[in-house]
PDB file of C-alpha atoms in Angstrom:
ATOM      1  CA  UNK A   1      17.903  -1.240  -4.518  1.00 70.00           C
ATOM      2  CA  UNK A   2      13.972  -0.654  -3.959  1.00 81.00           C
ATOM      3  CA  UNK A   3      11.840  -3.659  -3.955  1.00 91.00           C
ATOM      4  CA  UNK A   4       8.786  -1.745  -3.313  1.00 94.00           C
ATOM      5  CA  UNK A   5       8.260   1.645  -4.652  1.00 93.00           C
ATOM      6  CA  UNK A   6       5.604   4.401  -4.052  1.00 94.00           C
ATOM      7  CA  UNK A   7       6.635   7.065  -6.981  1.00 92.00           C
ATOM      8  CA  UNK A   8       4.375   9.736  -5.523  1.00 94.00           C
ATOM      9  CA  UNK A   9       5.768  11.731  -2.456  1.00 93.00           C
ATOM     10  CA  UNK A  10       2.763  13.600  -1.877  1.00 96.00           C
ATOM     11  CA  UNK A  11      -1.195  13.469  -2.783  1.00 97.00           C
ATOM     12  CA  UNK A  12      -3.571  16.499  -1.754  1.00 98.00           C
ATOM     13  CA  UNK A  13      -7.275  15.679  -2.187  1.00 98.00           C
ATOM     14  CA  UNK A  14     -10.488  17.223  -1.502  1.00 98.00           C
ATOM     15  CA  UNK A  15     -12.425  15.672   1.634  1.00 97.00           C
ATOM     16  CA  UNK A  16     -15.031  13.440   0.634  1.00 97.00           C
ATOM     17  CA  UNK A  17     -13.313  12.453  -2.950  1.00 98.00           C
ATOM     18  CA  UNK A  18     -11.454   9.293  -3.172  1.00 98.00           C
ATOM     19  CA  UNK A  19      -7.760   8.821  -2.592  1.00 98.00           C
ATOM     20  CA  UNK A  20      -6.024   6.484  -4.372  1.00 98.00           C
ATOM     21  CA  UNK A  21      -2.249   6.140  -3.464  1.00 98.00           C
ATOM     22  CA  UNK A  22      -0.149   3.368  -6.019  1.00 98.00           C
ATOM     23  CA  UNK A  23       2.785   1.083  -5.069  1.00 97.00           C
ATOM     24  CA  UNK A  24       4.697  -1.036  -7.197  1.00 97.00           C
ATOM     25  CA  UNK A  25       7.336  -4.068  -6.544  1.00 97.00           C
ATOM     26  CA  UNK A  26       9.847  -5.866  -8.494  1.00 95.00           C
ATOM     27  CA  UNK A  27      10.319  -9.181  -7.010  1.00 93.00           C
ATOM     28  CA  UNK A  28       8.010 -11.666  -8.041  1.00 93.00           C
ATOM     29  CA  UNK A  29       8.929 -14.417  -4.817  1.00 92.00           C
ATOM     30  CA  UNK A  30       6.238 -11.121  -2.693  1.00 94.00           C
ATOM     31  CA  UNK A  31       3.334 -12.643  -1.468  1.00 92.00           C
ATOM     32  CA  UNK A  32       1.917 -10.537   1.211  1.00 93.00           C
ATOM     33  CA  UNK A  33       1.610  -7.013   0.978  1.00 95.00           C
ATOM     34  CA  UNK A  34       0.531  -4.119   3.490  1.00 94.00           C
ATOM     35  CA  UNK A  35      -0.212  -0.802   4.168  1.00 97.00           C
ATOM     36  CA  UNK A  36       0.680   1.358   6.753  1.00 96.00           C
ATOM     37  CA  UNK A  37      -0.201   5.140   7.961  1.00 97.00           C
ATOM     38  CA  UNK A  38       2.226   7.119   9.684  1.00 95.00           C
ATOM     39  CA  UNK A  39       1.646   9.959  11.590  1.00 95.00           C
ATOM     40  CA  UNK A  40       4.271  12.969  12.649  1.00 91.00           C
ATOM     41  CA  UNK A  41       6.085  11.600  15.942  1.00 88.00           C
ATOM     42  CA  UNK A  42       4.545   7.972  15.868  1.00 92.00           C
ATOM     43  CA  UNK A  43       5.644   5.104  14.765  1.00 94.00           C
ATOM     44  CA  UNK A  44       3.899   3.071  11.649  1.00 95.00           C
ATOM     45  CA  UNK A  45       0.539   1.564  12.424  1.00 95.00           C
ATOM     46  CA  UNK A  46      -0.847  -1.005  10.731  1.00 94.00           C
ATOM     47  CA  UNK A  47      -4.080  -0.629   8.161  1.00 96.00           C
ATOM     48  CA  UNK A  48      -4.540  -2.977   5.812  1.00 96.00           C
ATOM     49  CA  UNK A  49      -3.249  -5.962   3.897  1.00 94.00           C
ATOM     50  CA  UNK A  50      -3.707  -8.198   1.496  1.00 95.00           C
ATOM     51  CA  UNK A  51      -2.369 -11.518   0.156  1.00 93.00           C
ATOM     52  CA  UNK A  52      -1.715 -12.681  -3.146  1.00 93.00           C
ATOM     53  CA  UNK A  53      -4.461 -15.000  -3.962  1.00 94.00           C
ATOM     54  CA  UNK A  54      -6.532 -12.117  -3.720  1.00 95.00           C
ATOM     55  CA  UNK A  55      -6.857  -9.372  -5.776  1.00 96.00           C
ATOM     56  CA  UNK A  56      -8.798  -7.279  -3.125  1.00 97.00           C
ATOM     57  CA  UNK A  57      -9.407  -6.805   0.319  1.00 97.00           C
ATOM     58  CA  UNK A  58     -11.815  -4.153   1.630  1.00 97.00           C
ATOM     59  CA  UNK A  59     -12.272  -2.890   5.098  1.00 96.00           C
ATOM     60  CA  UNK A  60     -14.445  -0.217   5.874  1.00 97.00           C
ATOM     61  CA  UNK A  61     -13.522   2.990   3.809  1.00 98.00           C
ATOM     62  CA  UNK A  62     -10.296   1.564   3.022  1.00 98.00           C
ATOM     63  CA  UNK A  63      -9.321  -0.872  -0.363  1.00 98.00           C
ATOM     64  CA  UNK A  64      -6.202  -2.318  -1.210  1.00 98.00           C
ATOM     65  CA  UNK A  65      -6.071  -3.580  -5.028  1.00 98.00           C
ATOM     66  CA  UNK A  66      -3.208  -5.898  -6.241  1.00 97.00           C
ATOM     67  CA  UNK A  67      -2.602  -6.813  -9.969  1.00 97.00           C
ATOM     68  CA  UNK A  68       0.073  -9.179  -9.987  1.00 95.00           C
ATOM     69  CA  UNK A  69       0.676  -9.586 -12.934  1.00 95.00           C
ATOM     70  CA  UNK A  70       1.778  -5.827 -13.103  1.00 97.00           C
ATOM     71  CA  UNK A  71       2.999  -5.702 -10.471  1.00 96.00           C
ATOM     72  CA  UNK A  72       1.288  -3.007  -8.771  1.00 97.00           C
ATOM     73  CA  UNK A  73      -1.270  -2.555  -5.567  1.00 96.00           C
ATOM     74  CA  UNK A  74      -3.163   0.487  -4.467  1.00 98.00           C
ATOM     75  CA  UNK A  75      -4.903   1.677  -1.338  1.00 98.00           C
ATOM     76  CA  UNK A  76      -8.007   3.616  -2.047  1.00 98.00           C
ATOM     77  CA  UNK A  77      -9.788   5.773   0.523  1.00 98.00           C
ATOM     78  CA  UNK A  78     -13.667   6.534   0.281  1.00 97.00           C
ATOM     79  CA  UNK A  79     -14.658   8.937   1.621  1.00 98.00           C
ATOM     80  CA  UNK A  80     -11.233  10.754   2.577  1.00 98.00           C
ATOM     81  CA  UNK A  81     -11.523  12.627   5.440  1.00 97.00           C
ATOM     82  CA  UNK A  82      -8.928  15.118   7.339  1.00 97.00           C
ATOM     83  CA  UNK A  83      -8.053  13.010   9.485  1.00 97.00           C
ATOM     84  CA  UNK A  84      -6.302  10.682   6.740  1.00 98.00           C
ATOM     85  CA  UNK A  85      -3.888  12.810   6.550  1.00 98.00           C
ATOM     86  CA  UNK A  86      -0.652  11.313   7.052  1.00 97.00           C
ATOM     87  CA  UNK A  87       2.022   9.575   5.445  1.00 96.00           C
ATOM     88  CA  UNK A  88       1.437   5.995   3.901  1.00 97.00           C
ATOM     89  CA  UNK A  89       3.659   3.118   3.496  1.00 96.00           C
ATOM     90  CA  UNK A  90       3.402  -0.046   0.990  1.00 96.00           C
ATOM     91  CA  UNK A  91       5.203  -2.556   2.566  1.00 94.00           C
ATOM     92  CA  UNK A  92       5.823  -6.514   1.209  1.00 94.00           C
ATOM     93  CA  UNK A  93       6.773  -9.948   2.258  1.00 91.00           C
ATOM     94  CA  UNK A  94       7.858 -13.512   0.681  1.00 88.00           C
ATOM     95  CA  UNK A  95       6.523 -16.558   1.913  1.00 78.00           C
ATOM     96  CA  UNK A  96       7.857 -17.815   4.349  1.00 71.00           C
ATOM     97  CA  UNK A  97      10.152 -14.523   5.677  1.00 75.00           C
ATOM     98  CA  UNK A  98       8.862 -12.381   8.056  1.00 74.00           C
ATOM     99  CA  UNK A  99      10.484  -9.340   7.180  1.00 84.00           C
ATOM    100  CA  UNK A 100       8.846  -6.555   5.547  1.00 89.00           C
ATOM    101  CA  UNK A 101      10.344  -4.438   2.545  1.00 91.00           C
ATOM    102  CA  UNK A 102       8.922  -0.824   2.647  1.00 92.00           C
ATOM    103  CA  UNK A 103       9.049   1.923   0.134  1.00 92.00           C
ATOM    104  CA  UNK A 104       9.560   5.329   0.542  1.00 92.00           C
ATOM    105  CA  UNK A 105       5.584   6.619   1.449  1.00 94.00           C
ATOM    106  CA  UNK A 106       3.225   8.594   0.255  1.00 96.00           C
ATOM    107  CA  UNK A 107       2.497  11.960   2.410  1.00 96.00           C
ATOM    108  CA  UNK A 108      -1.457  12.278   1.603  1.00 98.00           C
ATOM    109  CA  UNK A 109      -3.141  15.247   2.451  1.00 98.00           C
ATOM    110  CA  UNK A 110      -7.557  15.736   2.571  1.00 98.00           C
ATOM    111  CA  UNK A 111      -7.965  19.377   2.260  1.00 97.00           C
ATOM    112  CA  UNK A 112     -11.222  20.317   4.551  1.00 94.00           C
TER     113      UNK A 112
ATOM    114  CA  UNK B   1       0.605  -3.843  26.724  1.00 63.00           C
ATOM    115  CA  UNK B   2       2.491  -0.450  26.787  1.00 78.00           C
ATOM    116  CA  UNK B   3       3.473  -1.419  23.354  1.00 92.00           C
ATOM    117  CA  UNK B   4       7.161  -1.267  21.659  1.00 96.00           C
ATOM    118  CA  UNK B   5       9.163   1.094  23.917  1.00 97.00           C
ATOM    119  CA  UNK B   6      12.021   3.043  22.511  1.00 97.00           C
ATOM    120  CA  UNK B   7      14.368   5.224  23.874  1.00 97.00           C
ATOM    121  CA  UNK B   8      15.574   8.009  23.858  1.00 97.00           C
ATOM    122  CA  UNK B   9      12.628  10.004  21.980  1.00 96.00           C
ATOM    123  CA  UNK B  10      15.184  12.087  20.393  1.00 97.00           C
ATOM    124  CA  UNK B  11      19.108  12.051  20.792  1.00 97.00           C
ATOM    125  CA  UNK B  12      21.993  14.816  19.714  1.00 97.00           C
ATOM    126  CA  UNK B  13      25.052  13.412  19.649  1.00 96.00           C
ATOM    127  CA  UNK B  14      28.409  14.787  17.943  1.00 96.00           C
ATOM    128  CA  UNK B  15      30.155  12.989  15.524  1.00 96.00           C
ATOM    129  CA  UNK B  16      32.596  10.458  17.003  1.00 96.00           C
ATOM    130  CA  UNK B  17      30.487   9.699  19.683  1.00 97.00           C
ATOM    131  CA  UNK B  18      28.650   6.532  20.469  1.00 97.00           C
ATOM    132  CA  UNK B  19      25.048   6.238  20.216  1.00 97.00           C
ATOM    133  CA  UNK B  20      23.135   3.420  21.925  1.00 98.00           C
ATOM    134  CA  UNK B  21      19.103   3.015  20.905  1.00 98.00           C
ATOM    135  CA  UNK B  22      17.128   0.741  22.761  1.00 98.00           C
ATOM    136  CA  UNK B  23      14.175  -1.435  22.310  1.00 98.00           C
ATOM    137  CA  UNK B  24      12.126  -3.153  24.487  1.00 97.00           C
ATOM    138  CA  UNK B  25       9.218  -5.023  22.375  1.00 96.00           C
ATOM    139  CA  UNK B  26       5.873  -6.330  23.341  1.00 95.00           C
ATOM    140  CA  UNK B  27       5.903  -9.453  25.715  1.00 93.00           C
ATOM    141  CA  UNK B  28       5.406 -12.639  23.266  1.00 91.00           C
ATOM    142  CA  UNK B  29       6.312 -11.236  20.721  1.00 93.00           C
ATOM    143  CA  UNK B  30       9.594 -13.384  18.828  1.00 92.00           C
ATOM    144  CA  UNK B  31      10.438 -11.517  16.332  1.00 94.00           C
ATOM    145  CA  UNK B  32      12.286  -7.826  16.218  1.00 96.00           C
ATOM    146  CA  UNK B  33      13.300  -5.425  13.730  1.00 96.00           C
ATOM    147  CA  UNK B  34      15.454  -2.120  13.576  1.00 97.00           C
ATOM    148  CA  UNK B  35      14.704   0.235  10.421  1.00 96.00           C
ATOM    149  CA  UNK B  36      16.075   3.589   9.793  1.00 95.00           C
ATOM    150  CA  UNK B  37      13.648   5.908   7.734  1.00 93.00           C
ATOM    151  CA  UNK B  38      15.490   8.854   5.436  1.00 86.00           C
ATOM    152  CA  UNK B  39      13.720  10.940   2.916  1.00 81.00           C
ATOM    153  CA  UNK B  40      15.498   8.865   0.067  1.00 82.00           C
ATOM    154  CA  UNK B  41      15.145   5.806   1.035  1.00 82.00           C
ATOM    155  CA  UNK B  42      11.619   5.162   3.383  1.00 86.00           C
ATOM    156  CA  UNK B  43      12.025   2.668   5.821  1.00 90.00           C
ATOM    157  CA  UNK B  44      15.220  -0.033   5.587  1.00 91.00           C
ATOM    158  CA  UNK B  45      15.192  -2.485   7.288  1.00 92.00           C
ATOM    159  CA  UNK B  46      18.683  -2.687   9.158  1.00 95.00           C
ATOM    160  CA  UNK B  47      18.558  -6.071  11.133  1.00 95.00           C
ATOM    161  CA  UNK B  48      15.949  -8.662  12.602  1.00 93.00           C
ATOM    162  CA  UNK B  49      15.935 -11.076  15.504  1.00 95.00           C
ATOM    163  CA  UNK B  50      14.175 -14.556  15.688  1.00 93.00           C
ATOM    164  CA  UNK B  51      13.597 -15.833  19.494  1.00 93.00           C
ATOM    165  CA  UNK B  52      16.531 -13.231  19.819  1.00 94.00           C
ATOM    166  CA  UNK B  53      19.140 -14.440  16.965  1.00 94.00           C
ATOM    167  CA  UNK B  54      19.916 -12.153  14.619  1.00 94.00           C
ATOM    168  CA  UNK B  55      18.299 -13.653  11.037  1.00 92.00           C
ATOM    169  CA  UNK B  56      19.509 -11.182   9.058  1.00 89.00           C
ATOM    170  CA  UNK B  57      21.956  -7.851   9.249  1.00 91.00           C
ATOM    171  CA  UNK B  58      22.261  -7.533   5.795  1.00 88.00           C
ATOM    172  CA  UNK B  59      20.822  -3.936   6.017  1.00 89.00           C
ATOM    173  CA  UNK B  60      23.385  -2.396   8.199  1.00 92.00           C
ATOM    174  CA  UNK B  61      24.923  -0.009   6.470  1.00 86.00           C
ATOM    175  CA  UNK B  62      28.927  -0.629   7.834  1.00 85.00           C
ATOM    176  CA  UNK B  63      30.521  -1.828  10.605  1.00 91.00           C
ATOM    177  CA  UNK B  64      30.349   1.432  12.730  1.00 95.00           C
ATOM    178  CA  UNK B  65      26.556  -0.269  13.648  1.00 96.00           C
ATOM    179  CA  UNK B  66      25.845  -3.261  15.734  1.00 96.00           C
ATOM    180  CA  UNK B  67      22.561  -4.958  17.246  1.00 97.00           C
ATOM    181  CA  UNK B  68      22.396  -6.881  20.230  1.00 97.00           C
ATOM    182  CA  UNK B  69      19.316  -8.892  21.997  1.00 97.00           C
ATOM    183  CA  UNK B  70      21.153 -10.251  25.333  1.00 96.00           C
ATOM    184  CA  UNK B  71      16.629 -11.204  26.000  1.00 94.00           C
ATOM    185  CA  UNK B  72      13.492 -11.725  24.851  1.00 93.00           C
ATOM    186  CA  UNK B  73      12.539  -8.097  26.523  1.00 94.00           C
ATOM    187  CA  UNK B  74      15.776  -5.609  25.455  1.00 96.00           C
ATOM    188  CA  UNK B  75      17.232  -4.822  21.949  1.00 98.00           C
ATOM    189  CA  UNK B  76      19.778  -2.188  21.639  1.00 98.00           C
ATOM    190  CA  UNK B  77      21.138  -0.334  18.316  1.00 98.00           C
ATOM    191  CA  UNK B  78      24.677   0.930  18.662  1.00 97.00           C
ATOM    192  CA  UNK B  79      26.461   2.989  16.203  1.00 97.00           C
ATOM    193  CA  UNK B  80      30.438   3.714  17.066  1.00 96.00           C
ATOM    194  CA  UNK B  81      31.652   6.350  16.047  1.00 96.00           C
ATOM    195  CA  UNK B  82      28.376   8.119  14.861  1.00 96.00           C
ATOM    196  CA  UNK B  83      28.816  10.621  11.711  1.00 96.00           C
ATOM    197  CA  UNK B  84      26.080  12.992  10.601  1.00 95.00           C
ATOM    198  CA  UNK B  85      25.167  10.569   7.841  1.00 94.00           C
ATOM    199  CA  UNK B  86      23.515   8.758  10.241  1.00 95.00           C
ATOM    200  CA  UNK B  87      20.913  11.122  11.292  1.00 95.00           C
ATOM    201  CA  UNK B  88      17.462   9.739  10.869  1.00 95.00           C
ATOM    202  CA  UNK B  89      14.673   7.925  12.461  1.00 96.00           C
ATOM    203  CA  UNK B  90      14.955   4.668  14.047  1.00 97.00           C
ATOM    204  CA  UNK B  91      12.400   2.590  14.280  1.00 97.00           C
ATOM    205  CA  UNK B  92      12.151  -0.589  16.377  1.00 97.00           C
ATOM    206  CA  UNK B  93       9.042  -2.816  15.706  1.00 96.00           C
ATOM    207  CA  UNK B  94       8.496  -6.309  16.775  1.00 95.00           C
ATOM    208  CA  UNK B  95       5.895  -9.426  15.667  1.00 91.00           C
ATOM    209  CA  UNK B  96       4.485 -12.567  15.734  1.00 85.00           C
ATOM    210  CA  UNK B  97       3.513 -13.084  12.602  1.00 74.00           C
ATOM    211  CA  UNK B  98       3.024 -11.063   9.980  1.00 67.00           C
ATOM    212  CA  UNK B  99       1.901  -7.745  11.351  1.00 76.00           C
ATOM    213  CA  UNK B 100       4.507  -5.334  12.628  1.00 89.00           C
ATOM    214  CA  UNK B 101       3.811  -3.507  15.961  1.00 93.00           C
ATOM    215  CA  UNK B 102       6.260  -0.212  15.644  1.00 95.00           C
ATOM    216  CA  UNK B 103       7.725   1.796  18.340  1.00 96.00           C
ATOM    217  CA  UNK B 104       7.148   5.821  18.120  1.00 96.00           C
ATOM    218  CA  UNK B 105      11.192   5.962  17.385  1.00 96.00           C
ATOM    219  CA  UNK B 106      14.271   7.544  18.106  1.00 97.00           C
ATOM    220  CA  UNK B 107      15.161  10.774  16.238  1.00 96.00           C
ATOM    221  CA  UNK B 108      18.662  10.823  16.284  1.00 97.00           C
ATOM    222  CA  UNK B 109      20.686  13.905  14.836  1.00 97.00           C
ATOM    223  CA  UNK B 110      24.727  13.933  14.678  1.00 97.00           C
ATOM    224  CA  UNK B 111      26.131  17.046  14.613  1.00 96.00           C
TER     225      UNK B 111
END
């Protein structure tokens, strides 16, 4: 059963637009929630994360969003560039665990 | 740090064999993790050690898979007998807190 799930397989978007890749979760006890990029042959890196007494967390071109009362985070990317190209995971965590519950990614591709 | 080291890189086994992955995660680190990433189902979490006790194997999918961390530095993954259900990517990743450090994993395919 998926805690955490990213309905979109796959994004394509133009270099220089904005990506915006959505996640949502179904049990309430998450309190910490990540994203990770992924690419071909490598393992899951870290990118960004954000807890859940915020309801954003910026880092350079990268935002993650969280509406808890929905339920729902996204990761938006500004300016994309090629190089984002890769597969992104949403990942979550209760308080006090320290094991993560992924979904199922999110292959984005920037188009040059 | 070399980072988390996994081996084999890739592994083709035929079914009814046994399969051994192995881990070794970064020094300090006291926490490890096996997942297993399919199409249909991302990344799953299969088991985790604390301080090298397995917290929780809830995620293995049936006995034919076991875990062991005899150390702080060595984790191995064994499935026995394999089947070709069980070809994926394993992924070994270890922590101190919150943030994962993930090995580049083992492709395994059953045949």
């Amino acid at each position: 059963d998926q805690q955490v799930k990213q309905n979109s397989p796959s994004l394509s978007v133009q270099e220089g637009r904005i990506s915006i890749l959505n996640c949502d979760y179904t049990n309430s006890m998450f309190d910490y929630f990540l994203w990770y990029k992924k690419y071909p042959a490598e393992g899951p890196t870290f990118l960004i994360s954000i807890s859940s007494i915020k309801d954003k967390n910026e880092d350079g071109r990268f935002t993650v969003f969280l509406n808890k009362s929905a339920k729902h985070l996204s990761l938006h990317i500004v300016p994309s560039q090629p190089g984002d190209s890769a597969v992104y995971f949403c990942a979550a965590s209760a308080y006090g665990a320290n094991n993560l519950f992924f979904g199922t990614g999110t292959r984005l591709t920037v188009i040059p | 740090d070399a980072g988390v080291i996994q081996s084999p890189r890739h592994e083709v086994t035929e079914m009814g064999q046994e399969v051994t992955l192995r881990c070794k995660p970064i020094s300090g680190h006291n926490s490890l993790f096996w997942y297993r990433q399919t199409m249909m189902r991302g990344l799953e979490l299969l088991i985790y050690f604390n301080n090298n006790v397995p917290i929780d194997d809830s995620g293995m999918p049936e006995d034919r898979f076991s875990a062991k961390m005899p150390n702080a530095s060595f984790s191995t993954l064994k499935i026995q007998p394999s089947e070709p259900r069980d070809s994926a990517v394993y992924f070994c990743a270890s922590s101190q807190s919150y943030g994962y450090t993930f090995g580049s994993g083992t492709r395994l395919t059953v045949v």
